[in-house]
Amino acid sequence: MNQIRNFCIIAHIDHGKSTLADRLLEYTNTIDRKDLQAQILDSMDLERERGITIKSHAIQMRYFFKDKEYVLNLIDTPGHVDFSYEVSRSIAACEGALLIVDAAQGIQAQTISNLYMAIDNNLEIIPIINKIDLPSAKPDEVEDQIVELLGCARDTILRASGKTGEGVYRILDTIIESIPPPKGDTDSPLQCLIFDSIFNSYRGIIAYFKVVNGVIRKGDHVKFIATGKEYDADEVGILKLTMNPRDEIKAGDVGYIISGIKTSKEVKVGDTITHVDRPAKEAISGFEEVKPMVFAGIYPIEAEDFENLRTSLEKLQLNDASLTFQPESSVALGFGFRCGFLGLLHMEIIQERLEREYNMDVITTVPNVSYKVYDKKGNCMTVHNPSGLPDPTLIDRIEEPYIRASVITSTIYIGPIMTLCLGKRGILIKQEYISGDRVEVYYDLPLGEIVIDFYDKLKSISKGYASFDYHLHDFRESRLIKLDILLNGEPVDALSTLTHVDNSVSFGRRMCEKLKELIPRQQFEIAIQAAIGSKIIARETVKAVRKDVTAKCYGGDVSRKRKLLEKQKEGKKRMKQIGTVEVPQKAFLAVLKLD
């Protein structure tokens, strides 16, 4: 066990984690040169197209140091705030972390939040300044920032370049020298912590785990503590680029188990595996349950695809434990699921993965957050969806979730950023100058306000330089009202939103204008209205498509033309009674991009 090192890579998005991981794999000869490609651990097409890591990936390397062979288990992690749950799981399975900071951009918000997560788990931190080959690199300035943040000695900060490979050997040596070997006892009862799982249509569910104590062998009769189910370990092994079967995996190592599990509910991330005949006394304290931030309805376009959608979501949940879902129904869209996501990017990625990996065509409703509603008797209920709101006469007050947001930016953008936060009903808590011209601003913001387009606006007004991180802070009372959208007098529950009183009229007006552009013209007139209770606050009309029935009248009395027009009018009226308005998918998403 003294020759095992488990470590993860943490950084802000786009600071070069995946590229540095490529170099580590290349320099330890884990991958043949002919198999090398950029971002080799990002196996999903989506990850390559967008240049972001979505899943954490585990891989084992071997490296000789002072005539001894060491086993290095690397878990590469995502950098975006929406995938912070992946990071927390990776950190739980490691003893050390490489903290990577871009030499051109310096420390950013997610760097700090991931670092605190690692420190809370008592990980050994190795600070690395990456991309030192860039012309715009400022390694000395970034070094000052790291010393100020970590309080470490200057000579412990490594400089490297994932692109050129400079400094990679020194990183490998430092991993072995600085990161402690895993603590565990091979003679104790078996305890394995599950940190990820995937679905394979031929072999069932494959769980990835870290052995904390004991030894797991092929053919062992094992038990999953949280679910209480028992299985035979048909195959155990270690994770290289592909799965490598082994006869046994000992304490301190990371591996996988295949035991023919078919239903996804039987594997929970954070669960503990132990032997049936010699069980561990207690489960390992895993990671905390995930708290979804954003809720949206996902509905199949064809009603008969409902069960297929359920199966697809269950398989996706195996691979992404931060997705939560429960069935719900909507008048406009039929049966579907209410899904909880960690943020808007997470929601977008899940929707894309459903389409690509499971061929599911889905409609996603307007995202919203959960509110606490108190009635006149003092009872509290949690509402995820505006349509679940009780009658307004019974409501005493509504509390909405607030987040504590930290924005790190250059001082030249501080004015526009403060204007943006105040426009979103933000409350300034404090601002601190980090170093040079960089400032960190703390705001309390309503989650419902930032969930739609806050991040995009922040990036555009700061020319991409501001970085943003947040965590749920508390619930506060707010003057919220339900805004309904009516099409020809019929409410479309999928477009209902809870909004603040001050914003309601302008929001309703903008929504009607946007829907007028997107809803195609029908044979009859469509009235689009925004309403609060029974009061209509905005209206737009989509004109009917009309055939020119008077074209054949080339003269004669006007009464002939009038007769034809009256006949057409009657037909339009009758059509309006039986006609239904098709709302395109674009209209549901338009609400997100109202500005």
mmCIF file of C-alpha atoms in Angstrom, residues 300-456:
data_model
loop_
_atom_site.group_PDB
_atom_site.id
_atom_site.type_symbol
_atom_site.label_atom_id
_atom_site.label_comp_id
_atom_site.label_asym_id
_atom_site.label_seq_id
_atom_site.Cartn_x
_atom_site.Cartn_y
_atom_site.Cartn_z
ATOM 1 C CA PRO A 300 -41.676 13.054 -24.444
ATOM 2 C CA ILE A 301 -42.922 14.520 -27.730
ATOM 3 C CA GLU A 302 -44.852 11.291 -28.411
ATOM 4 C CA ALA A 303 -47.002 10.199 -25.440
ATOM 5 C CA GLU A 304 -46.182 6.495 -25.944
ATOM 6 C CA ASP A 305 -42.463 7.203 -25.304
ATOM 7 C CA PHE A 306 -43.142 7.890 -21.596
ATOM 8 C CA GLU A 307 -41.790 4.518 -20.365
ATOM 9 C CA ASN A 308 -38.753 4.761 -22.677
ATOM 10 C CA LEU A 309 -38.037 8.189 -21.203
ATOM 11 C CA ARG A 310 -38.228 6.753 -17.664
ATOM 12 C CA THR A 311 -35.720 4.001 -18.574
ATOM 13 C CA SER A 312 -33.398 6.507 -20.253
ATOM 14 C CA LEU A 313 -33.457 8.828 -17.222
ATOM 15 C CA GLU A 314 -32.723 5.904 -14.870
ATOM 16 C CA LYS A 315 -29.701 4.866 -16.948
ATOM 17 C CA LEU A 316 -28.525 8.470 -17.136
ATOM 18 C CA GLN A 317 -28.922 8.865 -13.364
ATOM 19 C CA LEU A 318 -26.520 5.940 -12.847
ATOM 20 C CA ASN A 319 -23.865 7.844 -14.706
ATOM 21 C CA ASP A 320 -24.799 11.241 -13.259
ATOM 22 C CA ALA A 321 -25.975 10.951 -9.653
ATOM 23 C CA SER A 322 -26.740 14.680 -9.432
ATOM 24 C CA LEU A 323 -29.814 14.249 -11.673
ATOM 25 C CA THR A 324 -33.081 13.747 -9.745
ATOM 26 C CA PHE A 325 -36.511 13.127 -11.268
ATOM 27 C CA GLN A 326 -40.104 12.264 -10.367
ATOM 28 C CA PRO A 327 -43.215 11.747 -12.542
ATOM 29 C CA GLU A 328 -45.628 14.630 -13.133
ATOM 30 C CA SER A 329 -48.350 15.529 -15.610
ATOM 31 C CA SER A 330 -49.206 18.717 -17.435
ATOM 32 C CA VAL A 331 -52.447 19.730 -19.161
ATOM 33 C CA ALA A 332 -50.554 21.024 -22.186
ATOM 34 C CA LEU A 333 -47.886 18.312 -22.496
ATOM 35 C CA GLY A 334 -49.329 15.127 -20.977
ATOM 36 C CA PHE A 335 -47.180 12.806 -18.821
ATOM 37 C CA GLY A 336 -43.515 13.516 -18.146
ATOM 38 C CA PHE A 337 -40.973 14.017 -15.383
ATOM 39 C CA ARG A 338 -40.041 16.866 -13.067
ATOM 40 C CA CYS A 339 -36.236 16.851 -13.091
ATOM 41 C CA GLY A 340 -33.828 18.553 -10.706
ATOM 42 C CA PHE A 341 -30.504 19.876 -12.039
ATOM 43 C CA LEU A 342 -27.508 21.621 -10.501
ATOM 44 C CA GLY A 343 -27.673 24.501 -12.993
ATOM 45 C CA LEU A 344 -28.608 25.549 -16.519
ATOM 46 C CA LEU A 345 -25.561 24.016 -18.219
ATOM 47 C CA HIS A 346 -26.281 20.735 -16.431
ATOM 48 C CA MET A 347 -29.859 20.868 -17.750
ATOM 49 C CA GLU A 348 -28.646 21.529 -21.301
ATOM 50 C CA ILE A 349 -26.158 18.642 -21.136
ATOM 51 C CA ILE A 350 -28.790 16.187 -19.811
ATOM 52 C CA GLN A 351 -31.151 17.158 -22.636
ATOM 53 C CA GLU A 352 -28.385 16.659 -25.227
ATOM 54 C CA ARG A 353 -27.374 13.303 -23.726
ATOM 55 C CA LEU A 354 -30.999 12.079 -23.805
ATOM 56 C CA GLU A 355 -31.143 12.917 -27.503
ATOM 57 C CA ARG A 356 -27.736 11.497 -28.450
ATOM 58 C CA GLU A 357 -27.321 8.458 -26.233
ATOM 59 C CA TYR A 358 -30.953 7.311 -25.973
ATOM 60 C CA ASN A 359 -32.582 8.839 -29.120
ATOM 61 C CA MET A 360 -35.246 10.560 -26.998
ATOM 62 C CA ASP A 361 -36.979 13.616 -28.475
ATOM 63 C CA VAL A 362 -38.101 15.666 -25.499
ATOM 64 C CA ILE A 363 -39.682 19.027 -24.660
ATOM 65 C CA THR A 364 -38.148 20.869 -21.713
ATOM 66 C CA THR A 365 -40.276 23.411 -19.866
ATOM 67 C CA VAL A 366 -39.152 26.719 -18.394
ATOM 68 C CA PRO A 367 -36.676 26.078 -15.556
ATOM 69 C CA ASN A 368 -37.600 27.302 -12.082
ATOM 70 C CA VAL A 369 -36.547 26.765 -8.465
ATOM 71 C CA SER A 370 -38.348 25.399 -5.388
ATOM 72 C CA TYR A 371 -40.210 27.759 -3.063
ATOM 73 C CA LYS A 372 -41.526 27.390 0.474
ATOM 74 C CA VAL A 373 -45.205 28.358 0.702
ATOM 75 C CA TYR A 374 -46.801 29.028 4.106
ATOM 76 C CA ASP A 375 -50.590 28.995 4.434
ATOM 77 C CA LYS A 376 -52.714 30.989 6.873
ATOM 78 C CA LYS A 377 -52.556 28.120 9.424
ATOM 79 C CA GLY A 378 -48.753 28.203 9.435
ATOM 80 C CA ASN A 379 -48.250 24.935 7.490
ATOM 81 C CA CYS A 380 -45.296 24.874 5.095
ATOM 82 C CA MET A 381 -45.177 23.127 1.713
ATOM 83 C CA THR A 382 -42.412 23.006 -0.885
ATOM 84 C CA VAL A 383 -43.510 23.941 -4.406
ATOM 85 C CA HIS A 384 -41.319 23.043 -7.404
ATOM 86 C CA ASN A 385 -43.783 24.075 -10.053
ATOM 87 C CA PRO A 386 -45.987 27.214 -10.307
ATOM 88 C CA SER A 387 -48.988 25.001 -11.173
ATOM 89 C CA GLY A 388 -48.655 23.353 -7.727
ATOM 90 C CA LEU A 389 -49.294 26.665 -5.958
ATOM 91 C CA PRO A 390 -52.368 26.701 -3.669
ATOM 92 C CA ASP A 391 -55.147 29.281 -4.090
ATOM 93 C CA PRO A 392 -53.745 32.826 -3.514
ATOM 94 C CA THR A 393 -56.396 33.487 -0.799
ATOM 95 C CA LEU A 394 -54.930 30.656 1.333
ATOM 96 C CA ILE A 395 -51.287 31.802 1.079
ATOM 97 C CA ASP A 396 -49.813 33.725 3.989
ATOM 98 C CA ARG A 397 -46.296 34.193 2.538
ATOM 99 C CA ILE A 398 -43.860 32.702 0.032
ATOM 100 C CA GLU A 399 -40.151 32.247 0.771
ATOM 101 C CA GLU A 400 -37.657 31.882 -2.059
ATOM 102 C CA PRO A 401 -34.119 30.430 -1.995
ATOM 103 C CA TYR A 402 -31.207 32.878 -1.872
ATOM 104 C CA ILE A 403 -27.644 32.016 -2.840
ATOM 105 C CA ARG A 404 -24.363 33.486 -1.646
ATOM 106 C CA ALA A 405 -22.515 34.271 -4.870
ATOM 107 C CA SER A 406 -18.862 35.156 -5.227
ATOM 108 C CA VAL A 407 -17.717 36.937 -8.390
ATOM 109 C CA ILE A 408 -14.010 37.430 -9.098
ATOM 110 C CA THR A 409 -13.280 40.060 -11.709
ATOM 111 C CA SER A 410 -10.930 42.779 -12.834
ATOM 112 C CA THR A 411 -11.625 46.204 -11.230
ATOM 113 C CA ILE A 412 -12.539 47.773 -14.606
ATOM 114 C CA TYR A 413 -15.727 45.664 -14.824
ATOM 115 C CA ILE A 414 -16.881 46.178 -11.228
ATOM 116 C CA GLY A 415 -19.452 48.891 -12.153
ATOM 117 C CA PRO A 416 -21.421 46.930 -14.801
ATOM 118 C CA ILE A 417 -21.311 43.765 -12.634
ATOM 119 C CA MET A 418 -22.767 45.609 -9.632
ATOM 120 C CA THR A 419 -25.498 47.075 -11.880
ATOM 121 C CA LEU A 420 -26.316 43.556 -13.134
ATOM 122 C CA CYS A 421 -26.506 42.101 -9.594
ATOM 123 C CA LEU A 422 -28.674 44.969 -8.317
ATOM 124 C CA GLY A 423 -30.991 44.517 -11.309
ATOM 125 C CA LYS A 424 -31.406 40.893 -10.188
ATOM 126 C CA ARG A 425 -32.459 42.037 -6.673
ATOM 127 C CA GLY A 426 -28.984 41.292 -5.292
ATOM 128 C CA ILE A 427 -27.724 42.499 -1.901
ATOM 129 C CA LEU A 428 -24.027 43.411 -1.694
ATOM 130 C CA ILE A 429 -22.375 41.658 1.265
ATOM 131 C CA LYS A 430 -18.713 42.678 0.880
ATOM 132 C CA GLN A 431 -15.941 43.187 -1.617
ATOM 133 C CA GLU A 432 -12.291 42.274 -1.168
ATOM 134 C CA TYR A 433 -9.272 43.131 -3.289
ATOM 135 C CA ILE A 434 -7.348 39.905 -3.877
ATOM 136 C CA SER A 435 -4.198 41.146 -5.552
ATOM 137 C CA GLY A 436 -3.316 43.814 -8.091
ATOM 138 C CA ASP A 437 -6.435 44.788 -9.999
ATOM 139 C CA ARG A 438 -8.512 41.720 -9.066
ATOM 140 C CA VAL A 439 -11.503 42.036 -6.775
ATOM 141 C CA GLU A 440 -13.886 39.477 -5.245
ATOM 142 C CA VAL A 441 -17.482 40.625 -4.705
ATOM 143 C CA TYR A 442 -19.961 38.718 -2.517
ATOM 144 C CA TYR A 443 -23.690 39.070 -3.209
ATOM 145 C CA ASP A 444 -26.857 37.477 -1.850
ATOM 146 C CA LEU A 445 -29.056 36.836 -4.889
ATOM 147 C CA PRO A 446 -32.449 35.122 -5.357
ATOM 148 C CA LEU A 447 -31.783 31.805 -7.111
ATOM 149 C CA GLY A 448 -34.856 32.299 -9.315
ATOM 150 C CA GLU A 449 -33.300 35.450 -10.816
ATOM 151 C CA ILE A 450 -29.930 33.949 -11.726
ATOM 152 C CA VAL A 451 -31.199 30.644 -13.019
ATOM 153 C CA ILE A 452 -32.135 31.871 -16.473
ATOM 154 C CA ASP A 453 -29.558 34.171 -18.055
ATOM 155 C CA PHE A 454 -27.371 35.620 -15.301
ATOM 156 C CA TYR A 455 -24.204 33.685 -16.172
ATOM 157 C CA ASP A 456 -24.372 34.573 -19.881
#
